[in-house]
Coordinates of C-alpha atoms in Angstrom, one line a residue:
X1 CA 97.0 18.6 82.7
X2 CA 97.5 17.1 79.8
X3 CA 97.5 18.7 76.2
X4 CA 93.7 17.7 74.9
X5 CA 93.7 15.5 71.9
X6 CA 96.7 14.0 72.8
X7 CA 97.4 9.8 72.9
X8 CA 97.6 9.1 76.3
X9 CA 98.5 5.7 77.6
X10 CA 98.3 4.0 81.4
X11 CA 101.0 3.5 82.9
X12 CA 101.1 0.1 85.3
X13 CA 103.4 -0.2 88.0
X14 CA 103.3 -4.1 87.7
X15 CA 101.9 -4.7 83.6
X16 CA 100.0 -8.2 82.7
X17 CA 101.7 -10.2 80.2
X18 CA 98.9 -11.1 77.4
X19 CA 99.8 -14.2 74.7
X20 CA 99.8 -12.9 71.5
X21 CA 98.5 -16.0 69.5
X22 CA 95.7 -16.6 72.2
X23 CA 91.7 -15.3 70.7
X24 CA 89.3 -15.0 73.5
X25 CA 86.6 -17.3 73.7
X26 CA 83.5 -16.7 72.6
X27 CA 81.4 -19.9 72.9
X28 CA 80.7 -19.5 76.3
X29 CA 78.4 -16.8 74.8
X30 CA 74.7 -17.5 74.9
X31 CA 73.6 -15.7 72.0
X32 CA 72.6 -16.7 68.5
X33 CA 73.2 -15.2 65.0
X34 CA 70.4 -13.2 65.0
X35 CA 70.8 -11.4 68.1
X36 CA 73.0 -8.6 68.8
X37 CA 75.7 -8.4 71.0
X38 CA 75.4 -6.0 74.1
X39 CA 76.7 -2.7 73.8
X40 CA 77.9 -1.3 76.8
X41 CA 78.6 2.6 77.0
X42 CA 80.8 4.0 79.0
X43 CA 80.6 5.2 82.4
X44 CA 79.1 8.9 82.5
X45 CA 82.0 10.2 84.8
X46 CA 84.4 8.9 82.2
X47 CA 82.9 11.0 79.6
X48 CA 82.6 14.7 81.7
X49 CA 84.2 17.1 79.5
X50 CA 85.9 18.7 82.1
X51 CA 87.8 15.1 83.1
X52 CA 89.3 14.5 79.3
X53 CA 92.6 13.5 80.6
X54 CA 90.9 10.4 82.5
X55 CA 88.1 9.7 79.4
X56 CA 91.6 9.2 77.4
X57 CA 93.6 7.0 79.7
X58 CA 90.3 5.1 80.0
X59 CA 89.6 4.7 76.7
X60 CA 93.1 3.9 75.5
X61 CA 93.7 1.5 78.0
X62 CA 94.1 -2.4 76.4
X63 CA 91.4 -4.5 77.0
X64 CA 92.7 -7.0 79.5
X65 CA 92.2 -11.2 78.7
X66 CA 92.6 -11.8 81.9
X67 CA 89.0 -14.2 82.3
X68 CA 89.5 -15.7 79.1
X69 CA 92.8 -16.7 80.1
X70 CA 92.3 -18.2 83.3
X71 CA 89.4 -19.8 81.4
X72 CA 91.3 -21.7 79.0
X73 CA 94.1 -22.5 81.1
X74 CA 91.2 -24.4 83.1
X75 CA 90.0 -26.0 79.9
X76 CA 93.2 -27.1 78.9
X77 CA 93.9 -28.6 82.3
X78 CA 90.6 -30.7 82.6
X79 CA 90.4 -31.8 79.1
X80 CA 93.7 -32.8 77.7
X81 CA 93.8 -35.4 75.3
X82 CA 96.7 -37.9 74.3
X83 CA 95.3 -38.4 71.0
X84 CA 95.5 -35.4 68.2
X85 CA 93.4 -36.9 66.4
X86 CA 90.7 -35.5 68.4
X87 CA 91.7 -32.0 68.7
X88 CA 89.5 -30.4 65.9
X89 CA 86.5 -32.0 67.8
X90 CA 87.1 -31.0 71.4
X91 CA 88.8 -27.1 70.6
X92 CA 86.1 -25.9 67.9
X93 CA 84.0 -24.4 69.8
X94 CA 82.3 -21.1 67.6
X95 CA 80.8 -21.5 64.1
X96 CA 81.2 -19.0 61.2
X97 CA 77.7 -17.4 62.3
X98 CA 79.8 -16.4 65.5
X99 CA 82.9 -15.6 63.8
X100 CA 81.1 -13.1 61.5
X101 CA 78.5 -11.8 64.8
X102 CA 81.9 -11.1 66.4
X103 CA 83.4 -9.2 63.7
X104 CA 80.2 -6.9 63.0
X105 CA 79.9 -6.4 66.8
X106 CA 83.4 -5.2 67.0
X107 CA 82.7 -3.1 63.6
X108 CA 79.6 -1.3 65.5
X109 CA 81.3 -1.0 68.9
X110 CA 84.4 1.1 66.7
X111 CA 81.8 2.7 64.9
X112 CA 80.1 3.6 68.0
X113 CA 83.1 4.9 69.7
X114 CA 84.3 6.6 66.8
X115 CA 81.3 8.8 66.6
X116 CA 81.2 9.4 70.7
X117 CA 84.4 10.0 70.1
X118 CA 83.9 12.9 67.5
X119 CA 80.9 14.4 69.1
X120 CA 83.0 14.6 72.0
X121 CA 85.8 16.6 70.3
X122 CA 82.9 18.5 68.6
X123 CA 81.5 19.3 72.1
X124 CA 84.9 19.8 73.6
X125 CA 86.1 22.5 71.0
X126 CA 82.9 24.3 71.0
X127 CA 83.1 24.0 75.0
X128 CA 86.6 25.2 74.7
X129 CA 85.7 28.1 71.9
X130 CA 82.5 29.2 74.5
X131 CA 84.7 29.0 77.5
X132 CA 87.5 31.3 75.7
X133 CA 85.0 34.0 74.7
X134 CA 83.7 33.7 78.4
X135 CA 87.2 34.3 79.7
X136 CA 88.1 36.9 77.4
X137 CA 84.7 38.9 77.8
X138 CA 85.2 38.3 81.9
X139 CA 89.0 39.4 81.6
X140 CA 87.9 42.5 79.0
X141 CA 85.0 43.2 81.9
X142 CA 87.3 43.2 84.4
X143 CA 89.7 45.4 82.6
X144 CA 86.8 48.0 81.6
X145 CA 86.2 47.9 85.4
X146 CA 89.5 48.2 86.3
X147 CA 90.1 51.2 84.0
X148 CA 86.9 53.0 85.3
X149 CA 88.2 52.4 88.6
X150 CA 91.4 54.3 87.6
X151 CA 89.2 56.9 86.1
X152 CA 87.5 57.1 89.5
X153 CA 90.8 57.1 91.2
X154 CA 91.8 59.6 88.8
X155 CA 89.4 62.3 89.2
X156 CA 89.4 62.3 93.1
X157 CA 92.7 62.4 92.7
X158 CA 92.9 65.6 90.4
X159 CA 89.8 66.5 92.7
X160 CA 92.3 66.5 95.9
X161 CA 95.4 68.1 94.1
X162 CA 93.0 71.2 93.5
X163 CA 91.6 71.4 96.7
X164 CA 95.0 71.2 97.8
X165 CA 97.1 73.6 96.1
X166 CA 93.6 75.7 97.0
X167 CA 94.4 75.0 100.6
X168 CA 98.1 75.6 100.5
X169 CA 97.5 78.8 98.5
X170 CA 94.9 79.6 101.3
X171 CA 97.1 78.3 104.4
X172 CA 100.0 80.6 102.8
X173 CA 97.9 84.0 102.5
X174 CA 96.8 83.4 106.1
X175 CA 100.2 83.1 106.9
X176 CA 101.0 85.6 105.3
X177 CA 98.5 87.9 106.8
X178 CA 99.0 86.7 110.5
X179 CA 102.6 87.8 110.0
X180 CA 101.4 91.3 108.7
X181 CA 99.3 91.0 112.2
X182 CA 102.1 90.0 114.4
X183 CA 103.9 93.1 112.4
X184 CA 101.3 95.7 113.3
X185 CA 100.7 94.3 116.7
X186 CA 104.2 95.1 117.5
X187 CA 104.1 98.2 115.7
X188 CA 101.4 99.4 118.5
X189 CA 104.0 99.3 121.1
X190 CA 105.6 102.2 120.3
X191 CA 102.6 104.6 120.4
X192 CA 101.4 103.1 123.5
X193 CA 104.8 103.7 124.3
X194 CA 104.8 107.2 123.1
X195 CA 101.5 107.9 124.9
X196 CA 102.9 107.0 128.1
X197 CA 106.1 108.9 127.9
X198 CA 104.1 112.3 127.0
X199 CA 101.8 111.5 129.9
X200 CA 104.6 110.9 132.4
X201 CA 106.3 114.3 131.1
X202 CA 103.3 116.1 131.4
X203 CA 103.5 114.8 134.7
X204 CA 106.3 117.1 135.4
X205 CA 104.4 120.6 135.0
X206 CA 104.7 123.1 137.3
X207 CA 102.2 125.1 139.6
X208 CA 99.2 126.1 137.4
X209 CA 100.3 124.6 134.4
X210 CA 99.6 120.8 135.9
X211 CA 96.0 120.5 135.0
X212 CA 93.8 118.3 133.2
X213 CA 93.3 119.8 130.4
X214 CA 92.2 118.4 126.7
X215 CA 95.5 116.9 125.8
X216 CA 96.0 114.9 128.9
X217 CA 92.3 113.4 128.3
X218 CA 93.3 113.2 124.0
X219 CA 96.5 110.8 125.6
X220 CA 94.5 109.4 128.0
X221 CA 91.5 108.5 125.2
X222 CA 94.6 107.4 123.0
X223 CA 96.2 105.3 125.1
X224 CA 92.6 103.3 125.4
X225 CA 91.6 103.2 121.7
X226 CA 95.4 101.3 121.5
X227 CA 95.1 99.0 124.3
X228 CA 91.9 98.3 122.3
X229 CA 93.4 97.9 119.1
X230 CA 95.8 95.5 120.8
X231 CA 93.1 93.5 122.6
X232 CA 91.0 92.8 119.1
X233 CA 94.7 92.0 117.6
X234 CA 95.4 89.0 119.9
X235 CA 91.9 87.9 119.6
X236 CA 92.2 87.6 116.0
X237 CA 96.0 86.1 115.6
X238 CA 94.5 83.4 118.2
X239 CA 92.0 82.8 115.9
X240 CA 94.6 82.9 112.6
X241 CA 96.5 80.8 115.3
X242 CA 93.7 77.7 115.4
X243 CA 92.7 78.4 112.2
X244 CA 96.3 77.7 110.4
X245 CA 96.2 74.4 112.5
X246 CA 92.6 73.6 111.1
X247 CA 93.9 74.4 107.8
X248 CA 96.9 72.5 108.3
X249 CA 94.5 68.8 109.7
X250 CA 92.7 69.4 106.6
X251 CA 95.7 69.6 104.4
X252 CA 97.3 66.8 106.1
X253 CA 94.1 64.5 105.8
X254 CA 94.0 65.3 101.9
X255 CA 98.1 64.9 101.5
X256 CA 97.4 61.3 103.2
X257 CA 94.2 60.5 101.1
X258 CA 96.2 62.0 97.8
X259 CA 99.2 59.8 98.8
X260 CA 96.7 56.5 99.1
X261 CA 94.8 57.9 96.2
X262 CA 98.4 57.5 94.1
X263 CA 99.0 54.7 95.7
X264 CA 95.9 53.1 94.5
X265 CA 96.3 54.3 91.1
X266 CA 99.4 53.3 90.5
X267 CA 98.4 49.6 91.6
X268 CA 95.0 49.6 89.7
X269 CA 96.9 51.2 86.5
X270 CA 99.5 48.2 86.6
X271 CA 96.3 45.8 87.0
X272 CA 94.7 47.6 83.8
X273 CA 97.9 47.5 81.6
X274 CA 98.5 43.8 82.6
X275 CA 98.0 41.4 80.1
X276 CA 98.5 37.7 79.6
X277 CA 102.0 37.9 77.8
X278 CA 103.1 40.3 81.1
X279 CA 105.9 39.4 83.1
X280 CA 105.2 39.0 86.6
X281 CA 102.1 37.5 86.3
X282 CA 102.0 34.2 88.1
X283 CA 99.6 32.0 90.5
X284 CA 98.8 33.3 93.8
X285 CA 96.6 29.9 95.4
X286 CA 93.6 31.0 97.5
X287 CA 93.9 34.9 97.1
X288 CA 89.9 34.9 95.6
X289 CA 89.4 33.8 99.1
X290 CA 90.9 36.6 101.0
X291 CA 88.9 40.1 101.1
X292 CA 91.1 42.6 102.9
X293 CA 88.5 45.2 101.8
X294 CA 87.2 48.4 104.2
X295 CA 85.2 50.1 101.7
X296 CA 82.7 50.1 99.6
X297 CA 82.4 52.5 96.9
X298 CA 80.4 54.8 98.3
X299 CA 81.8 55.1 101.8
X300 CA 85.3 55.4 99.2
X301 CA 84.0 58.3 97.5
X302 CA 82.3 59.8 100.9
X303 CA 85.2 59.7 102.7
X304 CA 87.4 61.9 100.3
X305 CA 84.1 63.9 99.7
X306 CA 84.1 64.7 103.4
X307 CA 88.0 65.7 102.9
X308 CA 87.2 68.2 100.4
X309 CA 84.0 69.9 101.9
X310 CA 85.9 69.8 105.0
X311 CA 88.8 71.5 103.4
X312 CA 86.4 74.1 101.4
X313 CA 84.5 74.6 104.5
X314 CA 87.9 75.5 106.7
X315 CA 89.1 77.5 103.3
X316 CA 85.8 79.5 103.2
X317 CA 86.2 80.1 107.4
X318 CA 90.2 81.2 106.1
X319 CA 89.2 83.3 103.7
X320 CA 86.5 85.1 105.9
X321 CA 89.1 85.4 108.5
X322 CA 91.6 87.0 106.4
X323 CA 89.4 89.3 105.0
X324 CA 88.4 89.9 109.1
X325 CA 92.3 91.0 110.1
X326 CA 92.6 92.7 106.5
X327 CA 89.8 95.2 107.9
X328 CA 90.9 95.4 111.4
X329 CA 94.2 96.2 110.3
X330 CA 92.1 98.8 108.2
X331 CA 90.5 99.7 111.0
X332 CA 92.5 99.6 114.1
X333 CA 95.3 101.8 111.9
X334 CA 92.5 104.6 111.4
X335 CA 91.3 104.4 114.5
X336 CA 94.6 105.2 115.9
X337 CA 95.8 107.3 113.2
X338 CA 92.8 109.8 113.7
X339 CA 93.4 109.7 117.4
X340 CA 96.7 110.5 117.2
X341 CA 96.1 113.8 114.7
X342 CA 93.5 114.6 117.4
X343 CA 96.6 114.5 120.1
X344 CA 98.6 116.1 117.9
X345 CA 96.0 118.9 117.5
X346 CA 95.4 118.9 121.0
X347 CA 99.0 119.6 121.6
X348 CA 99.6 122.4 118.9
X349 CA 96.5 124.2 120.5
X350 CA 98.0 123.8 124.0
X351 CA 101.4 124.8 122.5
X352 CA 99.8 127.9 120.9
X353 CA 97.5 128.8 124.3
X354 CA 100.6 128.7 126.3
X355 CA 103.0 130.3 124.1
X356 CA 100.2 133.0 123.8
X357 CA 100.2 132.9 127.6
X358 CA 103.7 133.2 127.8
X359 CA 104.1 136.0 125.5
X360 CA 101.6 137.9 127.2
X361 CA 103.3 137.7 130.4
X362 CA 106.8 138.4 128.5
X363 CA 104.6 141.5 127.5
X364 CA 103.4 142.6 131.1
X365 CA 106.4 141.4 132.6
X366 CA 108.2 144.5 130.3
X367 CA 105.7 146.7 131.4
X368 CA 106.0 145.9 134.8
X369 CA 109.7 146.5 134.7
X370 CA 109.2 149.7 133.1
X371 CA 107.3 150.6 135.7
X372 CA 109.0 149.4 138.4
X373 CA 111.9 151.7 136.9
X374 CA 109.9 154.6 136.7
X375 CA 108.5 154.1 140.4
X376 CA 112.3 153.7 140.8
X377 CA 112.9 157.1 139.4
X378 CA 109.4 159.1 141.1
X379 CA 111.0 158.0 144.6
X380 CA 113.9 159.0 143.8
X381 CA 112.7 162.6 142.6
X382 CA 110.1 162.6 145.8
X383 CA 113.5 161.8 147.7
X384 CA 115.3 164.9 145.8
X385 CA 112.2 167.0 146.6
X386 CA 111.9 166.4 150.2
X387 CA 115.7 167.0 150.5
X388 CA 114.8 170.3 148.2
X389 CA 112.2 171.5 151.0
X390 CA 114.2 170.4 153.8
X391 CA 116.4 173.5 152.7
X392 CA 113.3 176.3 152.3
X393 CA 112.2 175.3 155.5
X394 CA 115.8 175.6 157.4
X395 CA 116.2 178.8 155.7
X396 CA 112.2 180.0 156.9
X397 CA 112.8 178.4 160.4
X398 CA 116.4 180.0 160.8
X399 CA 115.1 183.4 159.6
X400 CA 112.1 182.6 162.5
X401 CA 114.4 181.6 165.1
X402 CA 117.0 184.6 164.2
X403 CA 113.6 187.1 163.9
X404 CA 113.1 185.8 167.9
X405 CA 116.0 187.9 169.0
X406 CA 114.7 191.3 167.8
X407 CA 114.5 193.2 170.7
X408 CA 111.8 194.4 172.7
X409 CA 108.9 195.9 170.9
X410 CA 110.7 195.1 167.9
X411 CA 109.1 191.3 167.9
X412 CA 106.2 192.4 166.5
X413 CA 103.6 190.2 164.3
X414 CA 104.0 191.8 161.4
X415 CA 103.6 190.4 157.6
X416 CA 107.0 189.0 157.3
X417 CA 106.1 187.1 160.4
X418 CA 103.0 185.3 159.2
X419 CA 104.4 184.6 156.2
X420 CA 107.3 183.2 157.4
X421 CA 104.9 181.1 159.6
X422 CA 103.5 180.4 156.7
X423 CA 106.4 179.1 154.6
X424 CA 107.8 177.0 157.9
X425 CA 104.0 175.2 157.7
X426 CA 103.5 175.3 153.9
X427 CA 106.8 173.3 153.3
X428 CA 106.5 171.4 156.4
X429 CA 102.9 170.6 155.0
X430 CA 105.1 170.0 151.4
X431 CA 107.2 167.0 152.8
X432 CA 105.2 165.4 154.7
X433 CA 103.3 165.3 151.3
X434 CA 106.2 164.5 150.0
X435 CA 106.9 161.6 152.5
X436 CA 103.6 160.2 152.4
X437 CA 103.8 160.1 148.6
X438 CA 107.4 158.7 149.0
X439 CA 105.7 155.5 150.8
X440 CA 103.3 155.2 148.9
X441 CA 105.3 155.2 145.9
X442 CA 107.8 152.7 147.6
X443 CA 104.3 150.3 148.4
X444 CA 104.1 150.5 144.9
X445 CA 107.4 149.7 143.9
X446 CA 107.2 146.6 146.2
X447 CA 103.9 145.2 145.0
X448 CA 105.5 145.8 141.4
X449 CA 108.3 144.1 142.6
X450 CA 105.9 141.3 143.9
X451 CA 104.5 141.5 140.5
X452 CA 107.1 140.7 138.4
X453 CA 108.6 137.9 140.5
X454 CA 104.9 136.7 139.9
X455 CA 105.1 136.9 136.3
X456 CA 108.8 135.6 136.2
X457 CA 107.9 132.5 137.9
X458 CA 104.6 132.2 135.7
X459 CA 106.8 133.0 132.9
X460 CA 109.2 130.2 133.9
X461 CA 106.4 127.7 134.4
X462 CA 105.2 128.2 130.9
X463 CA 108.6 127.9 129.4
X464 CA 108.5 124.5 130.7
X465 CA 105.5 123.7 129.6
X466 CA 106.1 124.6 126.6
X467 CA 109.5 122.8 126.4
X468 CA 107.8 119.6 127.6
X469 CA 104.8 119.7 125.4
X470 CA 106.6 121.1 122.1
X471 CA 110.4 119.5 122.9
X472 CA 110.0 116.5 124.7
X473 CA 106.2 115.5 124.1
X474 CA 105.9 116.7 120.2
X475 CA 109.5 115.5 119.1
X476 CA 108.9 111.6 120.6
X477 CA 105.3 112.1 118.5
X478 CA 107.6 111.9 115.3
X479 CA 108.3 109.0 115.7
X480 CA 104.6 107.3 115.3
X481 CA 104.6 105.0 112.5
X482 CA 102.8 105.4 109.7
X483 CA 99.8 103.8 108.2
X484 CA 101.5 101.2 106.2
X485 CA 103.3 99.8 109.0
X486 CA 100.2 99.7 111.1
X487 CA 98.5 97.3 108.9
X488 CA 101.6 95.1 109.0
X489 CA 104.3 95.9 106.1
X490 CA 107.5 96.7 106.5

């Protein structure tokens, strides 16, 4: 397009060649001195405002002589005239009224022109001036809109980077705490482990000592309240398991929207700060036309609404989680803790009944072997005292027997008869006494025998017990971890 108030001229492929001393004619006119000449205006679509270029080459075209031409050319070929005389008569055709009509009509028509002309460029500056302020005011609205958009961008965006170093943070603590889970959940292997062991050596009791008695039902109650600890473990680390990966959508989602979101403002900044003395800005032909839009703005601000209450709402179900394990840690580590003071109790009172028991039989054990020995030493003195009387009654039987050889009346009944009688029955009477008493004391010596093989064997069965329960049992029991490590440090 053209620059506007600049002379613009046609250009003809094939000009018309015009005489320069020919005048168009203007008798053929029908019009007398009075009247006006016809004004014609121009065409309306010559003079739109918005088609200057063409009102210019229109209106600075030369007026063509083509009729007035052919016209004379005509005259001059029907009426030639041999004579010059004649010429001022047959070629004067106008009279001054007509000469002067002419000249005011072409006075009026420049006049006329001349003041379209002006109240055109009037019209066309102050068209020119109102369609500048339009532009400007459009380009300034679409700037303001373009920086609120950037605002809007803006604030989502800071929006998301909270709610997503929130979400990290939160993603990391649970983290963090399933790994203290994992920790402690592992750490319950070894007292199960423990548990197991003492049960297995306690299997290994001898004779009376194998029974059921409170410790064996303390590791039995023990070794359930840790397989139960360990079910509640793996419940929850599956559900720190799903969670992390709920945490982890979320975050993704508001990582992609953030990346758009910078995206967006980045492109939209760049749009704000461009200006018409940018570089870079060129003309892209039919873009108006093309709308790659998806969103409006209010599914645009939904959908990164829904990112961020979906992000709180799986922060909020972390967060109540985590609190969850920190209490079941808590609780599982007490719960096992107490359980295993209540073993341990169980086991120093078992300790302490047996070692009791086993001192005790030590004690009767002593006794009996002290009796034993002195049963030892009463047969032996029965022995020495029927080997005593064995010699009082040889002597009163050989003083009987040697008393039968007295002659004749001399074997008479006298005292020393009877009483030798007497002694023979009185010390045969003595050992069998003596014999009976001998068995007896010999029964006795075997039932204490008996005894104390009793008490060794009982005395051997509790030192086992008590080596099992106080060696092997109470020396694997130090190794139970302590309460820090069963709520998952290290």
């Amino acid at each position: 397009m053209e620059l506007l108030g600049s002379t613009v001229t046609t250009s003809c492929a094939h000009p018309r060649a015009t005489p320069s001393d020919f005048l168009p004619a203007i008798s053929t006119m029908a019009s007398s001195y009075r009247a006006r000449f016809p004004h014609y205006n121009l065409a309306h679509g010559l003079s739109l405002p918005w088609r200057p270029s063409t009102y210019y080459r229109v209106a600075s075209s030369l007026p063509t002589l083509a009729p007035y031409c052919a016209r004379s050319q005509k005259v001059c070929e029907s009426t030639m005239l041999p004579f010059v005389s004649n010429r001022t008569t047959l070629f004067t055709r106008y009279t001054p009224d007509d000469w002067y009509r002419s000249n005011l009509t072409n006075y009026l028509e420049s006049n006329t022109s001349r003041h379209n002309s002006e109240r055109l460029r009037v019209d066309t500056s102050r068209l020119i001036q109102d369609k500048y302020q339009q532009t400007r005011k459009t380009q300034a609205d679409s700037t303001q809109n373009l920086g609120e958009r950037v605002n809007d961008i803006g604030f989502w965006k800071s929006e998301i980077i909270h709610e997503l170093d929130a979400m990290i943070g939160e993603t990391n603590e649970l983290t963090d705490v399933k790994k203290k889970l994992e920790r402690a959940l592992m750490e319950t292997e070894a007292p199960l482990q423990v548990a197991r062991e003492c049960l297995f050596h306690r299997e290994k009791r001898m004779g009376i000592d194998l029974v059921h008695d409170e410790v064996e039902a303390e590791l039995l109650t023990e070794v359930d309240v840790i397989l139960c600890c360990q079910e509640r473990m793996k419940l929850h680390l599956d559900k720190a398991i799903a969670q992390l990966a709920a945490n982890r959508a979320s975050q993704h989602e508001l990582e992609k929207d953030l990346s758009d979101k910078q995206a967006a403002y980045q492109i939209d900044d760049k749009c704000h700060h461009l200006r018409n003395t940018s570089d870079g800005v060129s003309y892209f032909r039919g873009v108006e036309r093309v709308d790659a839009t998806i969103s409006v703005p209010e599914s645009w601000a939904k959908f990164t609404d829904d990112n961020i209450l979906r992000s709180q709402s799986e922060g909020a179900a972390s967060a109540k989680l985590r609190e969850d394990i920190q209490n079941l840690l808590v609780v599982t580590a007490n719960e096992m803790w107490n359980q295993f003071n209540k073993v341990n109790l169980s086991f120093t009172n078992r300790i302490a009944e047996t070692a009791d028991a086993k001192n005790k039989i030590q004690v009767h054990l002593a006794k009996i072997l002290q009796e034993i020995f002195q049963t030892e030493m009463t047969i032996e003195s029965i022995k020495k005292a029927i080997k005593d009387k064995s010699a009082f009654l040889k002597v009163a039987q050989t003083r009987l027997d040697e008393r039968t050889r007295r002659p004749n009346v001399e074997l008479c009944r006298d005292m020393a008869q009877l009483r030798l009688v007497n002694e023979v029955y009185e010390v045969d009477d003595t050992i069998q006494t003596l014999q009976q008493r001998l068995r007896d004391a010999e029964d006795t010596l075997q039932s204490l025998v008996h005894t104390k093989a009793t008490l060794e064997h009982e005395l051997a069965v509790k030192a086992n017990s008590l080596y099992i329960d106080q060696e092997k049992c109470m020396s694997v029991r130090k190794s139970f971890p302590n309460t820090l490590r069963l709520v998952g440090f290290c």
